Coordinates of C-alpha atoms and ligand atoms in Angstrom, one line a residue:
M1 CA 85.1 89.7 156.5
N2 CA 88.8 89.2 157.0
L3 CA 89.4 89.0 160.8
T4 CA 90.9 85.7 161.6
E5 CA 94.7 85.1 161.4
P6 CA 96.7 82.0 162.2
D7 CA 97.4 83.3 165.7
A8 CA 94.3 85.5 166.2
G9 CA 90.9 83.6 166.2
S10 CA 88.8 84.3 169.2
D11 CA 91.6 86.6 170.4
L12 CA 91.4 89.4 167.8
G13 CA 93.7 91.6 169.9
E14 CA 96.6 89.5 168.4
I15 CA 95.9 90.6 164.8
R16 CA 99.2 91.4 163.1
T17 CA 98.2 92.4 159.6
L18 CA 99.7 95.8 159.0
A19 CA 98.2 98.8 157.2
E20 CA 100.7 101.5 156.2
P21 CA 99.7 104.9 154.9
D22 CA 100.4 105.6 151.2
G23 CA 99.1 109.0 150.2
A24 CA 95.3 109.0 150.4
T25 CA 95.1 105.2 150.6
W26 CA 96.8 102.4 152.7
R27 CA 99.0 99.4 151.9
V28 CA 97.8 96.2 153.7
T29 CA 100.2 93.3 154.4
G30 CA 99.5 90.1 156.2
T31 CA 97.8 86.7 156.3
K32 CA 94.2 86.0 157.0
V33 CA 92.8 82.5 157.4
F34 CA 89.4 80.8 157.1
I35 CA 87.9 83.5 155.0
T36 CA 84.5 82.6 153.7
W37 CA 84.2 83.2 149.9
G38 CA 87.7 84.9 150.1
E39 CA 88.2 84.0 146.5
H40 CA 85.8 82.7 143.8
D41 CA 84.9 83.5 140.2
L42 CA 81.1 83.9 140.6
T43 CA 81.4 87.7 140.6
D44 CA 83.7 90.2 138.8
N45 CA 85.2 91.5 142.0
V46 CA 85.6 90.3 145.6
V47 CA 85.6 93.1 148.2
H48 CA 87.4 92.3 151.5
L49 CA 86.8 94.1 154.8
V50 CA 90.1 93.7 156.5
L51 CA 90.9 94.3 160.2
A52 CA 94.5 95.5 160.5
R53 CA 96.9 97.4 162.7
T54 CA 98.4 100.8 161.7
P55 CA 102.0 101.7 162.6
G56 CA 102.3 102.8 166.2
A57 CA 98.7 101.8 167.1
A58 CA 98.0 100.6 170.6
P59 CA 98.2 96.8 171.3
G60 CA 95.0 94.8 171.5
T61 CA 91.7 95.4 169.8
K62 CA 91.9 99.2 170.5
G63 CA 94.7 99.5 167.9
L64 CA 92.7 97.9 165.1
S65 CA 91.3 99.8 162.1
L66 CA 89.0 98.5 159.3
F67 CA 90.0 98.7 155.6
V68 CA 88.1 97.9 152.4
V69 CA 90.5 96.0 150.1
P70 CA 89.1 94.9 146.7
K71 CA 90.5 92.0 144.7
R72 CA 90.5 94.3 141.6
L73 CA 91.0 98.0 142.0
V74 CA 88.0 100.2 141.1
S75 CA 88.3 103.6 139.4
A76 CA 86.3 106.6 140.3
D77 CA 83.7 105.8 137.6
G78 CA 83.2 102.3 139.0
A79 CA 85.1 100.5 136.3
L80 CA 87.3 97.6 137.3
G81 CA 91.0 98.1 137.0
D82 CA 94.2 96.2 137.8
A83 CA 94.4 93.2 140.1
N84 CA 95.2 94.3 143.7
A85 CA 98.2 92.7 145.5
L86 CA 96.3 89.9 147.2
S87 CA 95.7 86.3 146.5
C88 CA 94.1 83.1 147.8
V89 CA 97.0 80.8 148.9
H90 CA 94.9 77.8 150.0
V91 CA 91.3 76.5 150.0
E92 CA 90.4 74.5 153.2
H93 CA 89.1 70.9 153.1
K94 CA 86.3 70.9 155.6
L95 CA 83.9 68.7 157.6
G96 CA 80.9 70.3 155.8
I97 CA 79.6 73.4 153.9
H98 CA 81.4 72.2 150.8
G99 CA 79.6 74.7 148.7
S100 CA 81.4 77.6 150.6
P101 CA 85.0 78.1 149.7
T102 CA 87.0 78.9 152.9
C103 CA 90.3 80.6 151.9
A104 CA 93.6 81.5 153.4
M105 CA 94.4 85.0 152.0
A106 CA 97.8 86.7 151.5
F107 CA 97.8 90.5 151.4
D108 CA 101.1 91.8 150.0
G109 CA 101.0 95.6 150.1
A110 CA 97.4 95.6 148.8
V111 CA 95.7 98.9 148.3
G112 CA 93.0 99.6 150.9
E113 CA 90.8 102.4 152.0
L114 CA 90.0 103.2 155.6
V115 CA 86.4 102.5 156.7
G116 CA 85.2 104.6 159.7
P117 CA 87.7 106.3 162.1
L118 CA 91.3 105.3 162.6
H119 CA 91.5 102.8 165.4
G120 CA 87.7 102.4 165.3
G121 CA 88.0 99.0 163.5
M122 CA 86.3 96.8 166.1
R123 CA 83.4 99.1 166.4
A124 CA 83.0 99.4 162.6
M125 CA 83.3 95.6 162.2
F126 CA 80.7 95.0 164.9
T127 CA 78.2 97.0 162.9
M128 CA 78.4 94.0 160.5
M129 CA 79.2 91.3 163.1
N130 CA 76.0 91.9 165.2
A131 CA 73.9 91.5 162.1
A132 CA 76.0 88.6 161.0
R133 CA 75.6 86.9 164.4
L134 CA 71.9 86.9 163.9
S135 CA 72.3 85.7 160.3
I136 CA 74.5 82.8 161.4
G137 CA 71.9 82.2 164.2
T138 CA 69.3 81.5 161.5
Q139 CA 71.4 78.7 160.2
G140 CA 70.4 76.8 163.3
P141 CA 66.6 76.7 162.7
A142 CA 67.4 76.3 158.9
V143 CA 69.3 73.1 159.5
A144 CA 66.9 72.0 162.1
E145 CA 63.8 72.6 160.0
R146 CA 65.3 70.8 156.9
A147 CA 66.4 67.9 159.1
F148 CA 62.9 67.7 160.6
Q149 CA 61.1 67.7 157.2
H150 CA 63.5 65.1 155.9
A151 CA 63.2 62.9 159.0
R152 CA 59.4 63.3 159.1
S153 CA 59.0 62.2 155.6
Y154 CA 61.3 59.2 156.1
A155 CA 59.6 58.2 159.3
G156 CA 56.2 58.2 157.5
M157 CA 57.4 55.6 155.0
R158 CA 59.8 53.4 157.0
L159 CA 58.0 50.3 158.4
Q160 CA 59.4 48.6 161.5
G161 CA 57.8 46.8 164.3
R162 CA 54.3 47.6 165.7
A163 CA 53.3 50.8 167.5
P164 CA 51.4 50.4 170.7
G165 CA 47.9 49.0 170.0
V166 CA 48.7 47.7 166.5
A167 CA 48.0 44.0 166.0
P168 CA 50.1 41.7 163.8
P169 CA 50.6 41.1 160.9
A170 CA 50.4 44.9 160.4
R171 CA 53.7 46.8 160.6
S172 CA 53.9 50.4 161.7
P173 CA 55.6 53.4 160.1
I174 CA 58.3 54.4 162.6
V175 CA 56.6 57.8 163.0
D176 CA 54.0 55.9 165.1
H177 CA 56.6 54.8 167.7
P178 CA 56.5 57.2 170.7
D179 CA 60.3 57.6 170.8
V180 CA 60.5 58.6 167.1
R181 CA 57.6 61.0 167.5
R182 CA 59.4 62.5 170.5
M183 CA 62.6 63.1 168.5
L184 CA 60.6 64.6 165.6
L185 CA 58.8 67.0 168.0
V186 CA 62.0 68.0 169.7
M187 CA 63.5 68.9 166.3
K188 CA 60.3 70.8 165.3
T189 CA 59.8 72.8 168.4
R190 CA 63.5 73.5 168.9
A191 CA 63.5 75.0 165.4
Q192 CA 60.4 77.1 166.1
A193 CA 61.7 78.3 169.5
A194 CA 65.0 79.3 167.9
R195 CA 63.2 81.1 165.1
S196 CA 61.1 83.0 167.6
L197 CA 64.2 84.0 169.6
L198 CA 66.0 85.3 166.5
F199 CA 62.9 87.3 165.5
L200 CA 62.8 88.8 169.0
A201 CA 66.4 89.8 168.8
A202 CA 66.0 91.1 165.3
T203 CA 62.9 93.1 166.2
H204 CA 64.8 94.8 169.0
A205 CA 67.6 95.6 166.6
D206 CA 65.1 97.2 164.2
R207 CA 63.4 99.1 167.0
A208 CA 66.7 100.3 168.2
R209 CA 66.9 102.2 165.0
H210 CA 63.3 103.0 164.1
A211 CA 61.2 103.2 167.3
P212 CA 59.6 106.7 167.5
D213 CA 61.1 107.9 170.8
D214 CA 64.6 107.9 172.3
D215 CA 63.8 105.8 175.4
A216 CA 62.2 103.1 173.3
R217 CA 65.2 103.1 171.0
R218 CA 67.7 102.9 173.9
R219 CA 65.8 100.1 175.6
S220 CA 65.6 98.1 172.4
Q221 CA 69.3 98.6 171.7
Q222 CA 70.1 97.2 175.1
L223 CA 67.8 94.2 174.6
A224 CA 69.2 93.5 171.1
D225 CA 72.7 93.6 172.6
L226 CA 71.7 91.2 175.4
L227 CA 69.8 88.8 173.1
T228 CA 72.2 88.6 170.2
P229 CA 74.8 86.2 171.8
V230 CA 71.9 84.1 173.2
A231 CA 70.1 83.9 169.9
K232 CA 73.3 83.0 168.0
A233 CA 74.5 80.3 170.4
W234 CA 71.3 78.7 171.5
S235 CA 69.9 78.6 167.9
T236 CA 73.0 77.1 166.4
D237 CA 73.5 74.5 169.2
G238 CA 69.9 73.6 168.6
G239 CA 70.4 73.2 164.8
F240 CA 73.2 70.7 165.3
E241 CA 71.3 68.9 168.0
A242 CA 68.3 68.6 165.6
A243 CA 70.5 67.4 162.8
S244 CA 71.9 64.7 165.1
L245 CA 68.4 63.6 166.0
G246 CA 67.6 63.6 162.3
V247 CA 70.4 61.0 161.9
Q248 CA 69.0 59.0 164.8
V249 CA 65.5 59.0 163.3
L250 CA 66.9 57.5 160.0
G251 CA 68.8 54.9 161.9
G252 CA 71.6 53.3 159.8
A253 CA 70.4 55.2 156.8
G254 CA 71.1 58.4 158.7
Y255 CA 74.8 57.5 159.0
V256 CA 75.4 56.8 155.4
E257 CA 75.9 59.6 152.9
E258 CA 73.2 58.4 150.4
A259 CA 70.2 59.5 152.4
G260 CA 71.6 63.0 152.8
M261 CA 71.0 63.5 156.5
A262 CA 74.7 63.1 157.3
Q263 CA 75.4 66.2 155.2
R264 CA 73.0 68.2 157.5
L265 CA 74.9 67.1 160.5
R266 CA 78.2 68.1 158.9
D267 CA 76.9 71.4 157.6
G268 CA 75.2 72.2 160.9
R269 CA 78.4 71.8 162.9
I270 CA 80.0 75.0 161.7
A271 CA 77.5 77.5 163.0
P272 CA 78.4 77.0 166.7
I273 CA 82.1 77.8 165.6
Y274 CA 82.2 80.7 163.3
E275 CA 81.1 84.3 163.9
G276 CA 82.5 84.0 167.4
T277 CA 82.3 80.5 168.9
N278 CA 79.4 79.7 171.2
G279 CA 81.8 79.7 174.1
I280 CA 82.8 83.3 173.2
Q281 CA 79.0 84.2 172.9
A282 CA 78.5 82.9 176.4
L283 CA 81.4 85.0 177.7
D284 CA 80.0 88.1 175.9
L285 CA 76.6 87.5 177.5
V286 CA 77.8 87.0 181.0
V287 CA 80.8 89.3 181.3
R288 CA 79.7 92.2 179.1
K289 CA 75.9 92.2 178.5
L290 CA 74.5 90.9 181.8
P291 CA 76.1 93.5 184.2
R292 CA 75.2 96.5 182.0
D293 CA 73.4 99.1 184.2
G294 CA 73.6 96.8 187.2
G295 CA 71.7 94.0 185.5
R296 CA 68.7 96.1 184.6
W297 CA 68.1 94.7 181.1
V298 CA 68.2 91.1 181.9
R299 CA 65.8 91.7 184.8
E300 CA 63.5 93.6 182.4
L301 CA 63.5 90.7 180.0
L302 CA 62.8 88.2 182.8
A303 CA 59.9 90.5 184.0
D304 CA 58.4 90.0 180.5
V305 CA 58.6 86.3 181.0
S306 CA 57.0 86.6 184.4
D307 CA 54.1 88.6 183.0
L308 CA 53.1 85.5 181.0
V309 CA 53.5 83.2 183.9
V310 CA 51.2 85.2 186.1
H311 CA 48.6 85.4 183.3
P312 CA 45.2 84.6 185.0
M313 CA 44.9 80.9 184.8
T314 CA 41.9 78.7 185.2
D315 CA 42.0 75.0 186.1
D316 CA 41.2 74.0 182.6
D317 CA 43.7 76.4 181.0
P318 CA 45.1 74.5 178.0
L319 CA 48.5 76.0 178.7
A320 CA 48.6 74.8 182.3
A321 CA 51.4 72.3 181.7
T322 CA 53.6 75.0 180.0
L323 CA 53.0 77.6 182.7
D324 CA 53.7 75.2 185.5
V325 CA 57.2 74.3 184.0
L326 CA 57.8 77.9 183.0
A327 CA 57.2 79.2 186.5
D328 CA 59.7 76.6 187.9
V329 CA 62.4 77.4 185.3
L330 CA 61.9 81.1 185.7
G331 CA 62.5 80.9 189.4
V332 CA 65.7 79.0 188.8
L333 CA 66.8 81.4 186.1
E334 CA 66.1 84.5 188.3
A335 CA 68.1 83.0 191.2
T336 CA 71.0 82.0 188.9
T337 CA 71.0 85.5 187.3
E338 CA 71.3 87.1 190.7
W339 CA 74.1 84.7 191.6
M340 CA 75.9 85.6 188.3
L341 CA 75.5 89.4 188.9
A342 CA 76.9 89.1 192.4
R343 CA 79.8 86.9 191.4
L344 CA 80.7 89.2 188.6
E345 CA 81.4 91.8 191.3
T346 CA 83.3 89.6 193.8
S347 CA 84.7 86.6 191.9
P348 CA 84.3 86.9 188.1
D349 CA 86.1 83.6 187.5
D350 CA 83.1 81.8 189.1
A351 CA 80.7 83.5 186.7
V352 CA 82.9 82.7 183.7
A353 CA 83.1 79.0 184.6
G354 CA 79.3 78.8 184.3
A355 CA 78.8 81.0 181.3
T356 CA 77.8 78.3 178.8
A357 CA 75.4 76.6 181.1
Y358 CA 73.8 80.0 182.0
L359 CA 73.4 80.9 178.3
E360 CA 71.7 77.5 177.7
L361 CA 69.4 78.1 180.7
L362 CA 68.5 81.6 179.5
G363 CA 68.0 80.5 175.8
T364 CA 65.8 77.5 176.7
T365 CA 63.7 79.6 179.0
L366 CA 63.2 82.3 176.4
G367 CA 62.4 79.7 173.8
G368 CA 59.8 78.1 176.1
W369 CA 58.4 81.6 176.9
L370 CA 58.1 82.5 173.2
L371 CA 56.3 79.3 172.2
A372 CA 53.9 79.9 175.2
R373 CA 53.4 83.5 174.2
R374 CA 52.5 82.4 170.6
A375 CA 50.1 79.8 171.9
R376 CA 48.5 82.3 174.4
Q377 CA 48.0 84.9 171.6
A378 CA 46.4 82.2 169.3
L379 CA 44.1 81.2 172.1
D380 CA 43.1 84.8 172.9
D381 CA 42.5 85.5 169.2
G382 CA 40.5 82.2 168.8
A383 CA 42.9 81.5 165.9
G384 CA 42.5 78.2 164.0
E385 CA 46.0 77.1 164.8
A386 CA 45.6 77.6 168.6
S387 CA 45.3 73.9 169.5
R388 CA 48.5 73.1 167.6
A389 CA 50.4 76.0 169.1
V390 CA 49.2 74.9 172.5
A391 CA 50.3 71.3 172.0
E392 CA 53.7 72.3 170.7
S393 CA 54.2 74.7 173.6
N394 CA 53.2 72.0 176.2
F395 CA 55.4 69.5 174.5
F396 CA 58.5 71.8 174.5
A397 CA 57.8 72.7 178.1
V398 CA 57.6 69.1 179.4
Q399 CA 60.3 67.5 177.2
V400 CA 62.8 70.3 176.7
L401 CA 62.2 73.2 179.1
A402 CA 61.8 71.1 182.2
R403 CA 65.4 69.8 181.8
A404 CA 66.7 73.3 181.9
T405 CA 66.1 73.5 185.7
G406 CA 69.1 71.2 186.0
L407 CA 71.3 73.8 184.4
A408 CA 71.3 75.9 187.6
R409 CA 74.0 73.7 189.1
P410 CA 76.5 73.8 186.3
A411 CA 75.9 77.5 185.8
A412 CA 76.4 78.4 189.5
S413 CA 79.0 75.9 190.7
G414 CA 81.9 78.2 190.3
A415 CA 85.5 77.9 189.1
A416 CA 86.4 75.3 191.7
A417 CA 84.0 72.8 190.1
I418 CA 86.1 72.7 186.9
A419 CA 89.5 72.8 188.5
V420 CA 89.9 69.0 187.8
P421 CA 93.2 67.7 186.4
L422 CA 93.2 66.8 182.7
G423 CA 96.3 64.6 182.8
D424 CA 99.6 65.4 181.2
H425 CA 99.0 67.5 178.0
R426 CA 102.4 66.5 176.6
A427 CA 101.4 62.8 176.6
Ligands
FAD1 C1 84.3 77.3 157.7 C2 84.8 78.6 158.4 C3 84.5 79.8 157.8 C4 85.0 81.0 158.5 N1 84.8 82.2 157.9 C5 85.4 83.3 158.4 C6 85.4 84.6 157.7 O1 84.8 84.7 156.7 N2 86.1 85.6 158.3 C7 86.9 85.4 159.4 O2 87.5 86.4 159.8 N3 86.9 84.3 160.1 C8 86.2 83.2 159.6 N4 86.3 82.0 160.3 C9 87.1 81.9 161.5 C10 86.2 81.7 162.7 O3 85.5 82.9 163.0 C11 87.1 81.2 163.8 O4 87.5 79.9 163.5 C12 86.5 81.3 165.2 O5 86.2 82.6 165.6 C13 87.3 80.6 166.3 O6 88.7 81.0 166.2 P1 89.8 79.8 166.1 O7 89.4 78.9 165.0 O8 91.1 80.5 166.1 O9 89.6 79.0 167.5 P2 90.3 79.4 168.9 O10 90.1 80.9 169.1 O11 91.6 78.8 168.9 O12 89.3 78.6 169.9 C14 89.4 77.2 170.1 C15 88.5 76.9 171.3 O13 88.9 77.6 172.4 C16 87.8 78.4 172.9 N5 88.3 79.7 173.4 C17 89.2 80.5 172.8 N6 89.4 81.6 173.6 C18 88.6 81.5 174.7 C19 88.4 82.3 175.8 N7 88.9 83.5 176.0 N8 87.5 81.8 176.7 C20 86.9 80.6 176.6 N9 87.1 79.8 175.5 C21 87.9 80.3 174.6 C22 86.9 78.6 171.7 O14 85.5 78.8 172.1 C23 87.0 77.2 171.0 O15 86.2 76.3 171.6 C24 85.8 80.8 159.7 C25 86.0 79.6 160.2 C26 85.6 78.4 159.5 C27 85.9 77.1 160.1

């Protein structure tokens, strides 16, 4: 995907790459940067999807069109022909993901073909980008899960001190220390919750295409649109947080390259940046997705969460701890959502200032709800794994979800709260 240019990252409306008509095809000229696998020799051809502006097109994203531009031209029978007029001019040296070449590309009158309608480039690109956002989202639980497995195995072998109740001269594996166990469980449950959230978003994306009736398809499309930025951002932030905890579990060994955990931290850092930074995901959620149909879809989603909270509960319900926290957080989230919807009408800057905190509040609540739903289902089914699912749900609720109630303030404190001087930027 060739979107980014030196002056057009989050702000794709500034794209300057030009596509000029040339008979049945187009000639594409411009510079693209940070292009993943923009050039490599693992395949015979590299096919670029390039966002570009045609002569006389409107400014901003409305004037963008999408072109397919291969590294080697392809004849009608599929045979590879001459090299196209494009090249990789630079490969970036990065913090992580060293197995993925990130290239600056120069297009110098390269032959391209239009994909979709003229000036329909953003819409066409989003067909791929919505799927890509969920794919990048999966890098969050992937990093978290790998960091967890690595850290759990290390913690079972590393002997330090004595866990509560252990008498000398015995030494305990660090996994028996409550704080280490806490870190490992945060990593594990955060990965599970993110995975569930991604599945929920992906399920709605599938239902939006394949559900049997129109209404169900339309509802799922709206929910997929609403959930995609949350799933991307919350999952990838969680991946990096889990990798950081992985470093902490290994102590000094986590900070040196030899143990391998440092690589997970470096690799996990990219996912909150690419495919639309998590700050941009938060804006998309609050400014575009939340107010659709007057807030109908977010309210429907929260009503689903509420259904679980009001599930008939007995005093000895194994999920009591979860439901208690979930009810509190849901109340906070509902009130914050209404605040956001109201401010979007009257003072959108206030809503924008709290967008990232709101996304975190929504993501954490949905994560807690999904772990609870899984546990409730396992209990209702009498499934063998019910007690573990319940324990994980209760742990996440008490250790992670409960903190989310504190996000109401940063989410709903308005633009004035961040109007604090930064000092002289020329210093
Ligand atoms: C390893 C790697 C691989 C990549 N692969 C690809 C690829 O294959 N194809 C491709 O096209 N691009 C790719 N990118 C580019 C990537 O998508 C961009 O880096 C990303 O979208 C951010 O753009 P930027 O770097 O210009 O940052 P900027 O847009 O300059 O953003 C800098 C900071 O400002 C914030 N910000 C910017 N605008 C706003 C706003 N309006 N409101 C609030 N905050 C804002 C951002 O959230 C961020 O924190 C890749 C980047 C990297 C590092």
